[in-house]
Short mmCIF file of C-alpha atoms in Angstrom, two decimals:
data_model
loop_
_atom_site.label_atom_id
_atom_site.label_comp_id
_atom_site.label_asym_id
_atom_site.label_seq_id
_atom_site.Cartn_x
_atom_site.Cartn_y
_atom_site.Cartn_z
CA MET A 248 77.65 1.86 57.24
CA LEU A 249 79.92 4.61 56.46
CA PRO A 250 81.68 6.36 59.58
CA GLY A 251 80.13 9.23 61.03
CA SER A 252 81.08 12.17 63.14
CA ILE A 253 80.38 13.03 67.08
CA GLN A 254 80.62 16.68 67.43
CA ILE A 255 79.80 18.15 70.93
CA SER A 256 81.00 21.70 71.91
CA GLY A 257 81.33 23.19 75.49
CA GLU A 258 79.33 20.55 77.42
CA THR A 259 79.59 18.74 80.68
CA LEU A 260 79.75 15.00 79.37
CA SER A 261 78.14 12.25 81.38
CA GLY A 262 79.46 8.91 81.95
CA ALA A 263 76.87 7.47 79.86
CA GLU A 264 77.50 9.74 76.74
CA ILE A 265 81.27 8.92 77.22
CA ARG A 266 80.33 5.31 77.15
CA ASP A 267 78.44 5.66 73.83
CA ILE A 268 81.48 7.67 72.35
CA CYS A 269 83.95 4.82 73.09
CA GLU A 270 81.53 2.35 71.80
CA SER A 271 81.18 4.01 68.51
CA LEU A 272 85.12 4.39 68.43
CA ARG A 273 85.71 0.70 69.00
CA GLU A 274 82.84 -0.25 66.41
CA ASN A 275 85.13 2.09 63.84
CA SER A 276 81.69 4.00 63.16
CA VAL A 277 83.31 7.44 63.91
CA ARG A 278 85.65 9.29 61.58
CA LEU A 279 85.45 12.71 63.07
CA LEU A 280 85.50 13.26 67.10
CA SER A 281 85.25 16.81 68.35
CA LEU A 282 84.98 17.35 72.07
CA ARG A 283 85.67 21.11 71.72
CA GLY A 284 85.67 22.66 75.09
CA CYS A 285 84.02 20.16 76.84
CA GLN A 286 84.28 18.85 80.47
CA LEU A 287 85.08 15.45 81.51
CA SER A 288 86.54 13.55 84.31
CA GLU A 289 89.97 12.10 84.42
CA ARG A 290 88.64 8.79 84.29
CA ASP A 291 86.34 9.59 81.52
CA PHE A 292 89.21 11.10 79.55
CA GLY A 293 91.18 8.04 79.90
CA HIS A 294 88.30 5.91 78.48
CA VAL A 295 88.06 8.33 75.34
CA CYS A 296 91.94 7.71 74.87
CA ARG A 297 91.33 3.91 74.74
CA GLY A 298 88.79 4.34 72.33
CA VAL A 299 90.87 6.41 70.10
CA ALA A 300 93.52 3.84 70.32
CA GLU A 301 91.34 1.14 69.60
CA SER A 302 89.78 2.88 66.56
CA ARG A 303 90.65 2.12 62.95
CA SER A 304 88.28 4.62 61.13
CA LEU A 305 89.00 7.94 63.16
CA ALA A 306 90.46 10.44 60.97
CA GLN A 307 90.16 13.73 62.76
CA LEU A 308 90.36 14.26 66.46
CA ASN A 309 89.39 17.70 68.05
CA LEU A 310 90.52 18.29 71.66
CA ASN A 311 90.46 21.95 71.38
CA LEU A 312 89.87 24.53 74.21
CA GLY A 313 91.44 22.94 77.47
CA ILE A 314 90.52 19.31 77.22
CA VAL A 315 94.08 18.17 77.46
CA SER A 316 94.52 20.40 80.63
CA ASN A 317 97.42 18.51 82.33
CA ILE A 318 100.39 16.29 82.09
CA ASN A 319 98.58 13.40 83.07
CA ARG A 320 96.25 13.88 80.05
CA VAL A 321 99.17 14.51 77.64
CA LYS A 322 100.67 10.95 78.56
CA GLN A 323 97.21 9.04 78.12
CA LEU A 324 96.96 10.96 74.49
CA ALA A 325 100.54 9.95 73.59
CA GLU A 326 100.00 6.31 74.48
CA ALA A 327 96.41 6.44 72.48
CA LEU A 328 98.38 8.14 69.64
CA LYS A 329 101.19 5.36 69.71
CA THR A 330 98.69 2.55 69.09
CA ASN A 331 96.35 4.41 66.69
CA ARG A 332 97.12 4.20 63.02
CA SER A 333 94.16 6.30 61.49
CA VAL A 334 94.37 9.73 62.95
CA GLN A 335 95.39 12.30 60.19
CA SER A 336 94.23 15.37 61.81
CA LEU A 337 94.84 16.27 65.31
CA PHE A 338 93.72 19.65 66.99
CA LEU A 339 94.68 20.80 70.44
CA HIS A 340 94.06 24.56 70.20
CA GLY A 341 94.04 26.40 73.46
CA SER A 342 95.50 23.68 75.61
CA PRO A 343 98.16 24.52 78.27
CA LEU A 344 100.67 22.12 76.58
CA THR A 345 103.86 24.13 77.26
CA ASP A 346 107.16 22.78 75.98
CA ALA A 347 107.15 19.87 78.75
CA GLY A 348 103.77 18.47 77.47
CA LEU A 349 104.89 18.71 73.57
CA ALA A 350 108.23 16.62 74.64
CA LEU A 351 105.72 14.00 76.17
CA LEU A 352 103.69 13.96 73.24
CA ASN A 353 106.02 14.45 70.41
CA PRO A 354 107.51 10.71 70.31
CA ALA A 355 104.18 9.77 69.44
CA LEU A 356 103.66 12.49 66.75
CA SER A 357 106.74 11.75 65.08
CA ILE A 358 106.26 8.01 64.50
CA HIS A 359 102.49 8.37 63.59
CA PRO A 360 101.73 6.93 59.69
CA SER A 361 99.01 8.99 58.98
CA LEU A 362 99.36 12.45 60.97
CA VAL A 363 99.25 15.27 58.52
CA ALA A 364 97.68 18.06 60.11
CA LEU A 365 98.40 19.54 63.67
CA ASP A 366 96.89 22.36 65.52
CA LEU A 367 99.10 23.75 68.56
CA GLY A 368 97.92 27.13 68.46
CA ASP A 369 97.72 29.11 71.83
CA CYS A 370 99.61 25.97 73.82
CA MET A 371 101.95 28.15 75.64
CA LEU A 372 104.95 27.07 73.44
CA GLY A 373 108.54 28.35 73.61
CA ASP A 374 111.52 27.71 71.59
CA GLU A 375 112.02 24.37 72.86
CA GLY A 376 108.68 23.37 71.47
CA ILE A 377 109.86 24.69 68.11
CA ASN A 378 112.81 22.61 67.96
CA LEU A 379 110.48 19.66 68.51
CA ILE A 380 108.02 20.75 65.72
CA CYS A 381 110.97 20.99 63.29
CA GLY A 382 111.42 17.26 63.61
CA LEU A 383 107.80 17.04 62.10
CA LEU A 384 108.74 18.82 58.97
CA PRO A 385 111.58 16.30 57.71
CA PRO A 386 113.67 17.53 54.61
CA ASP A 387 113.15 16.22 51.00
CA GLY A 388 112.96 12.73 50.99
CA ALA A 389 113.51 11.95 54.66
CA LYS A 390 110.05 10.67 55.30
CA SER A 391 106.40 11.81 55.42
CA GLY A 392 105.63 14.83 57.60
CA LEU A 393 102.97 17.39 58.19
CA LYS A 394 100.98 19.10 55.35
CA GLU A 395 99.16 21.50 57.79
CA LEU A 396 100.57 23.26 60.69
CA THR A 397 99.10 25.85 63.08
CA LEU A 398 101.20 27.81 65.61
CA SER A 399 98.68 30.59 66.13
CA ALA A 400 99.13 32.71 69.44
CA ASN A 401 102.18 31.39 70.91
CA PRO A 402 104.27 34.50 71.97
CA GLY A 403 106.52 32.45 74.10
CA ILE A 404 108.57 31.85 70.69
CA THR A 405 111.31 34.13 69.92
CA SER A 406 112.83 35.22 66.81
CA LYS A 407 115.51 32.19 67.28
CA GLY A 408 112.96 29.74 67.56
CA TRP A 409 111.13 31.14 64.45
CA GLY A 410 114.25 31.16 62.20
CA ARG A 411 114.67 27.62 62.96
CA LEU A 412 111.09 26.86 61.76
CA ALA A 413 111.66 28.93 58.66
CA ILE A 414 114.71 26.73 57.92
CA ALA A 415 112.67 23.54 58.30
CA VAL A 416 109.93 25.03 56.17
CA ALA A 417 112.38 25.81 53.47
CA HIS A 418 113.52 22.15 53.21
CA SER A 419 110.20 20.37 53.82
CA SER A 420 108.97 18.38 51.09
CA GLN A 421 105.44 18.20 52.48
CA LEU A 422 104.35 21.59 54.23
CA ARG A 423 101.08 22.90 52.36
CA VAL A 424 99.57 25.20 55.10
CA LEU A 425 101.24 27.42 57.53
CA ASN A 426 99.17 29.33 60.21
CA LEU A 427 101.49 31.85 62.44
CA ASP A 428 98.67 34.45 62.91
CA TYR A 429 98.71 36.47 66.06
CA ASN A 430 102.33 35.74 67.02
CA PRO A 431 104.39 38.71 67.43
CA LEU A 432 106.70 38.15 64.61
CA GLY A 433 107.63 41.74 63.43
CA ASP A 434 109.44 42.21 59.94
CA GLN A 435 112.88 40.74 61.04
CA VAL A 436 111.12 37.05 61.18
CA ALA A 437 108.90 37.98 58.08
CA GLY A 438 111.92 38.43 56.21
CA MET A 439 113.21 35.13 57.15
CA LEU A 440 109.97 33.48 56.17
CA ALA A 441 109.92 35.49 52.94
CA VAL A 442 113.20 33.32 52.21
CA ALA A 443 111.56 30.01 53.36
CA VAL A 444 108.82 30.67 51.29
CA ALA A 445 111.12 31.45 48.15
CA SER A 446 112.92 27.93 48.68
CA SER A 447 110.03 26.14 49.51
CA ARG A 448 108.15 23.87 46.65
CA THR A 449 105.05 22.79 48.32
CA LEU A 450 103.64 25.97 50.72
CA GLU A 451 100.49 27.27 49.25
CA VAL A 452 99.00 29.04 52.32
CA LEU A 453 100.75 31.38 54.81
CA ASP A 454 98.63 33.06 57.27
CA LEU A 455 100.48 36.22 59.12
CA GLU A 456 97.43 38.11 60.27
CA GLY A 457 98.11 40.25 63.14
CA THR A 458 101.75 39.61 63.52
CA GLY A 459 102.97 43.06 63.82
CA LEU A 460 104.22 43.39 60.02
CA THR A 461 104.74 46.88 58.37
CA ASN A 462 105.32 47.95 54.84
CA GLN A 463 108.88 47.00 54.95
CA SER A 464 108.10 43.38 55.47
CA ALA A 465 105.17 43.67 53.06
CA GLN A 466 107.87 45.01 50.47
CA THR A 467 110.25 41.97 50.97
CA LEU A 468 107.11 39.83 50.38
CA LEU A 469 106.09 41.62 47.36
CA ASP A 470 109.58 41.16 45.94
CA MET A 471 109.56 37.39 46.85
CA VAL A 472 106.05 36.95 45.16
CA GLU A 473 106.81 39.27 42.20
CA ASN A 474 110.54 37.75 41.13
CA TYR A 475 110.72 34.09 42.73
CA PRO A 476 108.57 31.42 41.29
CA THR A 477 106.96 29.70 44.34
CA ALA A 478 103.89 27.55 45.03
CA LEU A 479 102.37 30.06 47.30
CA ARG A 480 98.69 31.01 46.34
CA THR A 481 97.34 32.56 49.65
CA LEU A 482 99.00 35.07 51.89
CA ILE A 483 96.87 36.63 54.80
CA LEU A 484 98.24 39.91 55.82
CA ALA A 485 95.10 41.38 57.61
CA GLU A 486 95.38 43.44 60.91
CA ASN A 487 99.21 44.57 60.22
CA ASN A 488 100.14 47.88 59.47
CA ILE A 489 100.52 47.31 55.79
CA SER A 490 99.15 49.71 53.06
CA PRO A 491 96.08 48.50 51.32
CA GLU A 492 97.96 49.32 48.08
CA LEU A 493 100.89 46.92 49.05
CA GLN A 494 98.37 44.18 50.18
CA GLN A 495 96.43 44.53 46.95
CA GLN A 496 99.95 44.32 44.99
CA ILE A 497 100.72 41.03 46.59
CA SER A 498 97.08 39.59 46.08
CA ASP A 499 96.97 40.54 42.48
CA LEU A 500 100.39 38.87 41.67
CA LEU A 501 99.16 35.59 43.55
CA SER A 502 95.87 35.76 41.67
CA GLU A 503 97.98 35.53 38.43
CA GLY A 504 99.80 32.52 39.34
CA GLU A 505 96.59 30.74 40.00
CA GLU A 506 95.14 31.78 36.45
CA GLU A 507 98.64 30.22 34.86
CA GLU A 508 98.21 27.04 36.67
CA GLU A 509 94.71 26.87 35.58
CA THR A 510 95.77 27.56 31.73
CA GLU A 511 98.38 25.15 31.98
CA ALA A 512 95.85 22.53 33.44
CA HIS A 513 93.62 23.26 30.23
CA GLU A 514 96.80 22.77 28.09
CA VAL A 515 97.24 19.33 29.63
CA THR A 516 93.68 18.44 28.70
CA ALA A 517 94.06 19.54 25.35
CA ARG A 518 97.07 17.17 24.67
CA GLU A 519 95.05 14.23 26.28
CA LYS A 520 92.19 14.86 23.80
CA ASN A 521 94.94 15.07 21.05
CA PRO A 522 96.67 11.77 21.38
CA TRP A 523 98.09 12.02 17.79
CA ILE A 524 100.23 14.79 18.53
CA CYS A 525 103.79 13.75 19.61
CA GLN A 526 103.99 13.63 23.65
CA ASN A 527 107.86 13.56 23.53
CA ILE A 528 110.44 15.54 21.61
CA ASP A 529 112.76 12.52 21.61
CA SER A 530 110.18 10.56 19.63
CA LEU A 531 109.60 13.05 16.84
CA ALA A 532 110.38 11.87 13.63
CA VAL A 533 111.72 14.35 11.05
CA GLY A 534 110.37 14.04 7.64
CA SER A 535 110.90 15.74 4.25
CA HIS A 536 107.40 17.48 4.56
CA SER A 537 107.59 20.91 6.27
CA VAL A 538 105.28 23.79 6.17
CA PRO A 539 105.67 26.15 3.18
CA GLY A 540 107.59 29.28 4.30
CA CYS A 541 109.69 27.59 6.57
CA CYS A 542 112.92 25.89 7.21
CA SER A 543 113.23 22.59 5.01
CA GLU A 544 115.35 19.89 5.55
CA PRO A 545 115.87 16.52 3.92
CA ARG A 546 114.85 13.26 5.68
CA GLN A 547 117.30 11.91 8.02
CA SER A 548 117.28 9.79 10.93
CA GLN A 549 115.81 10.54 14.50
CA GLN A 550 119.39 10.40 16.11
CA ALA A 551 120.77 12.64 13.63
CA ALA A 552 118.06 14.99 14.41
CA LEU A 553 118.63 14.87 18.13
CA THR A 554 122.42 15.02 17.72
CA SER A 555 122.81 17.95 15.22
CA PRO A 556 120.79 20.91 16.34
CA ARG A 557 121.24 24.34 14.71
CA GLN A 558 120.32 27.82 15.51
CA ALA A 559 116.70 28.99 15.06
CA GLY A 560 116.22 31.46 12.34
CA GLU A 561 118.65 29.89 9.77
CA GLY A 562 116.57 30.06 6.59
CA CYS A 563 113.27 30.65 8.27
CA THR A 564 111.24 33.67 6.84
CA ASN A 565 109.11 34.25 9.75
CA PRO A 566 110.64 37.31 11.56
CA PRO A 567 110.07 35.83 15.24
CA PHE A 568 112.00 32.82 14.77
CA MET A 569 114.86 35.02 13.63
CA GLN A 570 114.96 36.54 17.13
CA CYS A 571 115.23 33.19 18.94
CA ARG A 572 118.27 31.95 20.43
CA LYS A 573 117.66 28.51 21.31
CA SER A 574 118.78 25.58 19.13
CA VAL A 575 116.11 23.53 17.22
CA LEU A 576 115.82 20.35 15.71
CA PRO A 577 116.91 20.00 11.91
CA GLY A 578 113.45 20.25 9.74
CA LEU A 579 111.67 21.91 12.38
CA CYS A 580 111.11 25.62 12.42
CA CYS A 581 110.50 25.86 16.09
CA CYS A 582 112.14 27.01 19.29
CA ASN A 583 111.96 26.43 23.12
CA MET A 584 110.22 30.04 23.66
CA ALA A 585 111.66 30.45 27.19
CA ASP A 586 114.36 32.51 25.77
CA CYS A 587 112.59 34.32 23.03
CA PRO A 588 111.91 37.82 23.30
CA TRP A 589 108.41 37.37 21.55
CA ARG A 590 106.97 35.18 23.83
CA SER A 591 105.38 37.95 26.13
CA LEU A 592 103.39 38.63 23.09
CA LEU A 593 102.20 34.99 22.69
CA LEU A 594 99.22 34.97 25.22
CA GLY A 595 101.62 35.73 27.91
CA ARG A 596 102.84 32.50 28.34
CA GLN A 597 106.26 31.93 29.90
CA HIS A 598 107.28 28.42 29.19
CA TYR A 599 107.03 26.90 25.85
CA HIS A 600 107.62 23.32 24.89
CA PRO A 601 108.64 23.14 21.05
CA VAL A 602 105.88 20.35 20.52
CA TRP A 603 103.24 22.25 22.78
CA CYS A 604 103.66 25.81 22.35
CA TRP A 605 101.55 25.93 19.47
CA LEU A 606 98.73 24.88 21.17
CA ASP A 607 98.54 28.39 22.87
CA CYS A 608 97.88 30.10 19.42
CA SER A 609 94.39 30.66 17.99
CA LEU A 610 94.98 28.23 15.30
CA LYS A 611 92.71 25.15 15.46
CA PRO A 612 94.82 22.04 15.62
CA ALA A 613 95.07 20.46 12.28
CA PRO A 614 94.05 16.57 12.04
CA PRO A 615 96.50 14.08 11.38
CA GLY A 616 98.12 14.03 8.08
CA HIS A 617 97.33 17.66 7.10
CA CYS A 618 99.90 20.25 6.43
CA LEU A 619 99.02 23.83 7.56
CA SER A 620 99.09 26.09 4.44
CA THR A 621 101.44 29.05 4.06
CA GLU A 622 98.81 31.33 4.84
CA GLU A 623 97.71 29.35 7.90
CA HIS A 624 101.26 29.30 9.22
CA SER A 625 102.41 33.05 8.66
CA ILE A 626 102.74 35.41 11.69
CA ARG A 627 99.57 37.17 12.18
CA ALA A 628 99.38 40.71 13.15
CA ASP A 629 98.29 39.86 16.57
CA LEU A 630 101.40 37.34 17.09
CA LYS A 631 99.02 34.75 18.23
CA ALA A 632 99.72 32.53 15.03
CA CYS A 633 101.85 29.25 15.61
CA ALA A 634 104.89 30.01 17.41
CA GLY A 635 106.17 26.61 17.93
CA LEU A 636 105.57 23.41 16.04
CA VAL A 637 105.35 23.84 12.27
CA LEU A 638 106.21 20.24 11.23
CA LEU A 639 103.46 18.11 11.42
CA PRO A 640 103.02 14.54 10.46
CA PRO A 641 103.51 14.01 6.68
CA CYS A 642 100.74 14.49 4.47
CA GLY A 643 98.91 11.40 3.34
CA VAL A 644 99.91 9.54 6.76
#
């Protein structure tokens, strides 16, 4: 039997209901346990914590809205998490945890092997709590850490605490979702977060709803999205004093990033469906058969090809290649289009590998052993002709 879920909200739980919950936990038949806003005695809370400790199936534990209401319950939960190895998501939103409570809970959180999502929104945290949370966002390569973190509605955190969090986010190798909504951040903290996002290689979602931002911080965020490649895909700026125009510009730029990722995914699929195409430039054999109208070199060894580059455009008849400044392998009329002034006209792609960039053009891939004709290889008026690899496997292979 597959693990199921127990979800109860806002009810007063009886002893019999608690026994059923604990039995299900011990039998490993529960994957999600949510007791959001429920009322239960101190004794029954202890029973639930012991059940959590014993469970090997529980992946999500929701104790939102005041379940962990005092220090004694914090201690019991901490003990349970020290034994438990399966919980991946812990929700304590709306608990009067305070920095002191988080200090008791933190040792269990920091050593838990599976925890990747933590909700500490509206938990009355301050700067000391932020210092503890930063320890759950280890720098690159240190250890596994949180992938999702919610710190909504913790107005006791100052700009100093948020600055420390921004540094941790910038160096975290795991964090993907950060929810900071309904905190009085202001433009100064937003600027620090922009630097953190620009540095992060993993952060995909940032929620800054209702955080006191203005057009000043929105412009900073717009510059960051426009000029720096980031993993960010969703930036929530609702309920701030930001013009709709600026919000739309940011949204449009983030949408363009998603479209580029989808295009790259399609390119990967195309390469997988055409395994005959060389997948590594180091293994590309240079032969005596080149496409008519392009650079032609006699057969030489692969090693010589890799160690004797020459400037693109030498002997080439196609005008775009005369403009390229990257070196190419002898026998190839190809270039790394990342530095080519024509690249923006070639389907808007920004990064080209000399072996793969031709897949972006409108030419239909040729089968093995087929040399493209001069007409097929000429640069078309729309500049969507083959702009990369023009040396295919020799004819007759």
